[in-house]
Short mmCIF file of C-alpha atoms in Angstrom, two decimals:
data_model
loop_
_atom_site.label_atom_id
_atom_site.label_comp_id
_atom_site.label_asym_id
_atom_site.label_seq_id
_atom_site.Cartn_x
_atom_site.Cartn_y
_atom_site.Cartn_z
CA UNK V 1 28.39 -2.33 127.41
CA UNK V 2 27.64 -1.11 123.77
CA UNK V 3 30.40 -0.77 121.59
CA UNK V 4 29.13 -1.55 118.24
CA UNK V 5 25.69 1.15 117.45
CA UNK V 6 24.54 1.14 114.29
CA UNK V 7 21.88 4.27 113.22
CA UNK V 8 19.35 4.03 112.13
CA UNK V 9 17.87 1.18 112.78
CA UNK V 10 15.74 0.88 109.24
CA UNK V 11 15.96 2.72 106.47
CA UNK V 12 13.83 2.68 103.50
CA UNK V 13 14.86 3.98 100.26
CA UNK V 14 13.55 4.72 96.85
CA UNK V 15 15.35 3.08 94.19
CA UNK V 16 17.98 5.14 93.07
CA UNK V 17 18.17 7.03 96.36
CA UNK V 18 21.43 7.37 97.84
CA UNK V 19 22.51 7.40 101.70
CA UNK V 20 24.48 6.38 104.10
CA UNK V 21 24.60 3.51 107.29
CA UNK V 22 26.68 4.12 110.12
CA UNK V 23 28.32 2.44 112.40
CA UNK V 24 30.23 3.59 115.80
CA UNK V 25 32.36 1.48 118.27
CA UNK V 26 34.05 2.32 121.22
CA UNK V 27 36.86 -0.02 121.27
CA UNK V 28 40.44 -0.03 121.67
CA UNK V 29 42.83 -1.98 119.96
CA UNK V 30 40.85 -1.90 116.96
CA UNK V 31 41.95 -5.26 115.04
CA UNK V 32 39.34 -4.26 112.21
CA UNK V 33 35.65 -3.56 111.73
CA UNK V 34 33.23 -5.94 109.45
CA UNK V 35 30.60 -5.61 107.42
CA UNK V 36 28.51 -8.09 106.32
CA UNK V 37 24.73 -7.92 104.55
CA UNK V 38 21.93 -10.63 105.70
CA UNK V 39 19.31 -11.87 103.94
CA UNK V 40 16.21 -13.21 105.79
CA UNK V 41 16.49 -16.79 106.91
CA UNK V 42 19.99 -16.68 106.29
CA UNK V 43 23.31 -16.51 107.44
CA UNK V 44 25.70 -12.78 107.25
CA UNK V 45 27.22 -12.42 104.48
CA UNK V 46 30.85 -10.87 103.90
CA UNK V 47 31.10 -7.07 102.30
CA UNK V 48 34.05 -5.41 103.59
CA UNK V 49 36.81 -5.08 105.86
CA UNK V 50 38.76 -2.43 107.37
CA UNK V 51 41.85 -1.78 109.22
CA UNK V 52 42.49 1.63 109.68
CA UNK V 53 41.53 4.92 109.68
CA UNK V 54 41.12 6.35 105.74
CA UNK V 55 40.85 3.49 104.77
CA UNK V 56 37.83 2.81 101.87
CA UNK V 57 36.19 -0.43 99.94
CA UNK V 58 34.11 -0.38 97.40
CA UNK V 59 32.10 -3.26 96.11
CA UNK V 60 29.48 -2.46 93.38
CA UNK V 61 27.03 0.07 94.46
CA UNK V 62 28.76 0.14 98.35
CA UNK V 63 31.61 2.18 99.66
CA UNK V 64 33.10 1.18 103.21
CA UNK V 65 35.03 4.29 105.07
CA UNK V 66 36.46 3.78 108.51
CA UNK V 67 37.25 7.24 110.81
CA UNK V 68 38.96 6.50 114.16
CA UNK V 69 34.85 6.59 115.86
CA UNK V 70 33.19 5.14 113.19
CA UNK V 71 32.42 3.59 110.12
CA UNK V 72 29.87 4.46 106.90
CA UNK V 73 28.14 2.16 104.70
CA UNK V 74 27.39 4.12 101.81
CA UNK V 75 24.85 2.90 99.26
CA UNK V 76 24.84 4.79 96.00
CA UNK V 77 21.72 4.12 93.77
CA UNK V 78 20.02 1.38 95.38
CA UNK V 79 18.48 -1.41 93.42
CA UNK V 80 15.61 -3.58 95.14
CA UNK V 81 18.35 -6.63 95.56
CA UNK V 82 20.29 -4.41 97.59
CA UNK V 83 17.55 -4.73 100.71
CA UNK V 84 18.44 -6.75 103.85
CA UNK V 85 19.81 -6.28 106.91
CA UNK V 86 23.45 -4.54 107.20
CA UNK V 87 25.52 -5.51 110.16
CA UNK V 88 28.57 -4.34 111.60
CA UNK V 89 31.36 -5.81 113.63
CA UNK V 90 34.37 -5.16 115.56
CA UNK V 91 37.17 -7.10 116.52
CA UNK V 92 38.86 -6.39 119.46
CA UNK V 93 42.41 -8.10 118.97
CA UNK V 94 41.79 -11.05 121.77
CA UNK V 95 40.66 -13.61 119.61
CA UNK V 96 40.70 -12.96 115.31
CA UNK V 97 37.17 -14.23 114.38
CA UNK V 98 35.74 -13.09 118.09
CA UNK V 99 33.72 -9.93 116.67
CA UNK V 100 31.33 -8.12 118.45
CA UNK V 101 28.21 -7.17 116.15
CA UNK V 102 25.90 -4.55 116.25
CA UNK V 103 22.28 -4.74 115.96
CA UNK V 104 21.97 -4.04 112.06
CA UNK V 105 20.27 -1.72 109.43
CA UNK V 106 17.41 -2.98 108.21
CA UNK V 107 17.24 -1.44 104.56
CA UNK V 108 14.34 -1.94 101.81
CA UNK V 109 14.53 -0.50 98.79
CA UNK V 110 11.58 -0.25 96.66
CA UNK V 111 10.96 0.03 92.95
CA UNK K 1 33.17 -25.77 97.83
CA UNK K 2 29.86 -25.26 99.05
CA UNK K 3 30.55 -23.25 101.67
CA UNK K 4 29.67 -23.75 105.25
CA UNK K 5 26.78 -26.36 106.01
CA UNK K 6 24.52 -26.77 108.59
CA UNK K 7 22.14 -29.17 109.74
CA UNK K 8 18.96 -29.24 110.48
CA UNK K 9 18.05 -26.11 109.81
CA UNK K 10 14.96 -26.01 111.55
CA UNK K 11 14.35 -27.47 114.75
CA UNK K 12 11.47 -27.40 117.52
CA UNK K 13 11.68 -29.22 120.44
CA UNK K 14 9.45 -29.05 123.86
CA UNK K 15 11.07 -27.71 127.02
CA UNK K 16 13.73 -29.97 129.04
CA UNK K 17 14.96 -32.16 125.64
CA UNK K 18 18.24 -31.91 124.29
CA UNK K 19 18.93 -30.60 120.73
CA UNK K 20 22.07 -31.50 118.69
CA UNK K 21 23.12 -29.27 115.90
CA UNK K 22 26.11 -29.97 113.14
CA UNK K 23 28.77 -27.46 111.10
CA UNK K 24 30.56 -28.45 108.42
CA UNK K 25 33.06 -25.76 107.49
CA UNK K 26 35.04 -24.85 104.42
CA UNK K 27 37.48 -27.69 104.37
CA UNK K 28 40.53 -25.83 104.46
CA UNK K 29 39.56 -23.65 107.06
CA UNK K 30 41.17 -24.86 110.35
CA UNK K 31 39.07 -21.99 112.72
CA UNK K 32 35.28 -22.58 113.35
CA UNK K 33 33.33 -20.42 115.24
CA UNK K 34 29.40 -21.17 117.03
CA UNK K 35 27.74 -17.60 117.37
CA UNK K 36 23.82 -17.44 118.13
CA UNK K 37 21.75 -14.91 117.17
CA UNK K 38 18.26 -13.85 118.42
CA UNK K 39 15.35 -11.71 116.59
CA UNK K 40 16.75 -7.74 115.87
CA UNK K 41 20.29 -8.77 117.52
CA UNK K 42 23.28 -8.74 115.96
CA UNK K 43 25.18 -12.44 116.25
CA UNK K 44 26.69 -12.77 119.49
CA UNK K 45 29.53 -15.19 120.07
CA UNK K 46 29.58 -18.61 121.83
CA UNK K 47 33.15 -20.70 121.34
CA UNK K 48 35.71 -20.86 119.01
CA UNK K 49 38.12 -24.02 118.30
CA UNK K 50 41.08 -24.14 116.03
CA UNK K 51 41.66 -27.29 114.59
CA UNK K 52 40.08 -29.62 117.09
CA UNK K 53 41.16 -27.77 120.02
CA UNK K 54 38.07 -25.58 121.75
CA UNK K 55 40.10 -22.27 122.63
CA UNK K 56 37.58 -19.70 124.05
CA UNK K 57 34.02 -19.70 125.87
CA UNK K 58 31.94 -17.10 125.94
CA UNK K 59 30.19 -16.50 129.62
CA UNK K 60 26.97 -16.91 126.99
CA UNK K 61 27.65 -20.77 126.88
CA UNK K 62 26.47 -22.32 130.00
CA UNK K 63 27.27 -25.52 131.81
CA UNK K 64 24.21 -26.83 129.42
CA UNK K 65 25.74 -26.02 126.64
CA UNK K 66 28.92 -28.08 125.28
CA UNK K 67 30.53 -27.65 121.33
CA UNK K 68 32.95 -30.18 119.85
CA UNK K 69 35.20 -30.85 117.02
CA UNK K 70 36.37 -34.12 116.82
CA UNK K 71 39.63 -34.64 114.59
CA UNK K 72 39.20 -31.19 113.35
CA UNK K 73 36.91 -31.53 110.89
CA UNK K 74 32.61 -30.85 111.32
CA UNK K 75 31.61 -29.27 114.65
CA UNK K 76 28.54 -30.21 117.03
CA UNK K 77 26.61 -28.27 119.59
CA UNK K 78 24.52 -29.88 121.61
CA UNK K 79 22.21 -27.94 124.17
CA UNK K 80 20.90 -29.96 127.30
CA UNK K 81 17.54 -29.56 128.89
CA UNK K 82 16.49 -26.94 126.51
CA UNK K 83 14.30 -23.63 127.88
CA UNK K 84 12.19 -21.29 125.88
CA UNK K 85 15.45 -18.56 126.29
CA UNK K 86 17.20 -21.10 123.91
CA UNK K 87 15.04 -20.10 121.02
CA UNK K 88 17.22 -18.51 118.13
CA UNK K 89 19.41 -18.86 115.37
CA UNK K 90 22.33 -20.77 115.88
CA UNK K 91 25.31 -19.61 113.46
CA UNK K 92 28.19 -21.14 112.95
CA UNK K 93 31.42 -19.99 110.49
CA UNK K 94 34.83 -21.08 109.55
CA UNK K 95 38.01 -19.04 108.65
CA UNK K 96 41.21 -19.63 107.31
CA UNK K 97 44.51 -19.70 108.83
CA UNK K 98 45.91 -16.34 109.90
CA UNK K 99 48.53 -15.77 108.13
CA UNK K 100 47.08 -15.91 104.09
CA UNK K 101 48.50 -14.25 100.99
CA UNK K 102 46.27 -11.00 100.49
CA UNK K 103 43.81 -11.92 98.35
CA UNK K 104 40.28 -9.96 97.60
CA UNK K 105 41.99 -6.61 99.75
CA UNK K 106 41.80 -9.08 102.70
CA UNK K 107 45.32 -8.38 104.49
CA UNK K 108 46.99 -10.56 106.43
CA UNK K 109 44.01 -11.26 109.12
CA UNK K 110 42.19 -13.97 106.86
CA UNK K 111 41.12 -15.75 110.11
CA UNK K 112 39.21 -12.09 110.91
CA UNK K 113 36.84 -12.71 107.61
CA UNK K 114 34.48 -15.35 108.33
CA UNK K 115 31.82 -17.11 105.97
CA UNK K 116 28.64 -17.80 108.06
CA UNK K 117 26.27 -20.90 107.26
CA UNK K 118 22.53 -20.68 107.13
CA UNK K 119 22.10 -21.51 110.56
CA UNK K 120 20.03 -23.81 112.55
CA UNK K 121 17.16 -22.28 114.00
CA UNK K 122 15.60 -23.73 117.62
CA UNK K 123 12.20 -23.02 118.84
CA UNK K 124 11.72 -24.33 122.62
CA UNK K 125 8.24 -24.53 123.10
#
């Protein structure tokens, strides 16, 4: 079953063009939900994590919200670095590290 | 530190041979994951060992399939009679101890953040 969607599935943005990734999950026991960026040809990459519902990170040009269904990625004036591919994960509270991905946001920014 | 290492990072290899890839984690991370990820997919997770002990399988790793971790330190996985359905990225990561000072708004879940290597990527022809 799906538990981790992530919408849409690429996004292209002028830069300097705001928006927004999301992310839902439909699990219980929530033991936190990931993000991380990817890079072609490379491994993910660490952003954010959150616990709890409320609860916001913010890295540079990102901001990380959690609700109890889902979870926003929110990209405020995008620069050209910032494309790549934006995953999220869940963990379910079996095994820390086990985390359960979804497919990603593929986001290009251009000049 | 240079992070989490992998090697090779490119590998092809004709149907039916076996492939061995190696990890070598952050050094004080004791937790070291295998996850493998194929084109548009999210990673999806294949075994976990803490320390040297190999603590979960995912239904993912079949009987051709086997990871180790000798003495706790680098990590191998080595896939047997290879098929064209093994073609992807192979990922693995490392993460601290569980219990960690907070540190970077982290919490107390350290072993939850984990810092991926480039991968090794197979293509079966």
């Amino acid at each position: 079953e799906d538990q981790v969607t992530q919408s849409p599935e690429a996004l292209r943005l002028q830069e300097g063009e705001s928006s927004s990734l999301n992310c839902s999950y439909t699990v219980s026991g929530l033991r936190g939900l990931f993000w991380y960026r990817q890079d072609p040809g490379k491994g993910p990459e660490f952003l954010f994590t959150l616990y709890s519902a409320g609860e916001e990170k913010e890295k540079e040009r990102l901001k990380a919200t959690l609700t109890k269904k889902e979870s926003f990625l929110h990209i405020t004036a995008p620069k050209p670095e910032d494309s790549a591919t934006y995953l999220c994960a869940v963990n379910r509270g079996s095994t820390l590290g086990r985390l359960y991905f979804g497919r990603g946001t593929q986001l290009t920014v251009w000049p | 530190d240079t992070g989490v290492s992998q090697n090779p990072r490119h590998k092809i290899t004709k149907r039916g041979q076996n492939v061995t890839f190696r990890c070598d984690p952050i050094s004080e991370h004791n937790r070291l994951y295998w996850y493998r990820q194929t084109l548009g997919q999210g990673p999806e997770f294949l075994t976990y060992f803490q320390n040297e002990a190999q603590l979960e399988k995912s239904r993912l790793l079949s009987d051709r399939f086997s990871a180790e971790r000798p003495k706790g330190s680098f990590s191998t996985l080595e896939i047997q009679r290879t098929e064209q359905g093994d073609s992807a990225m192979y990922l693995c990561a490392s993460s601290p101890p569980t219990l960690i000072p907070r540190k970077w708004g982290q919490g107390d879940f350290g072993a939850n953040v984990l810092t991926f290597g480039a991968g090794s990527r197979l293509t079966v022809l």
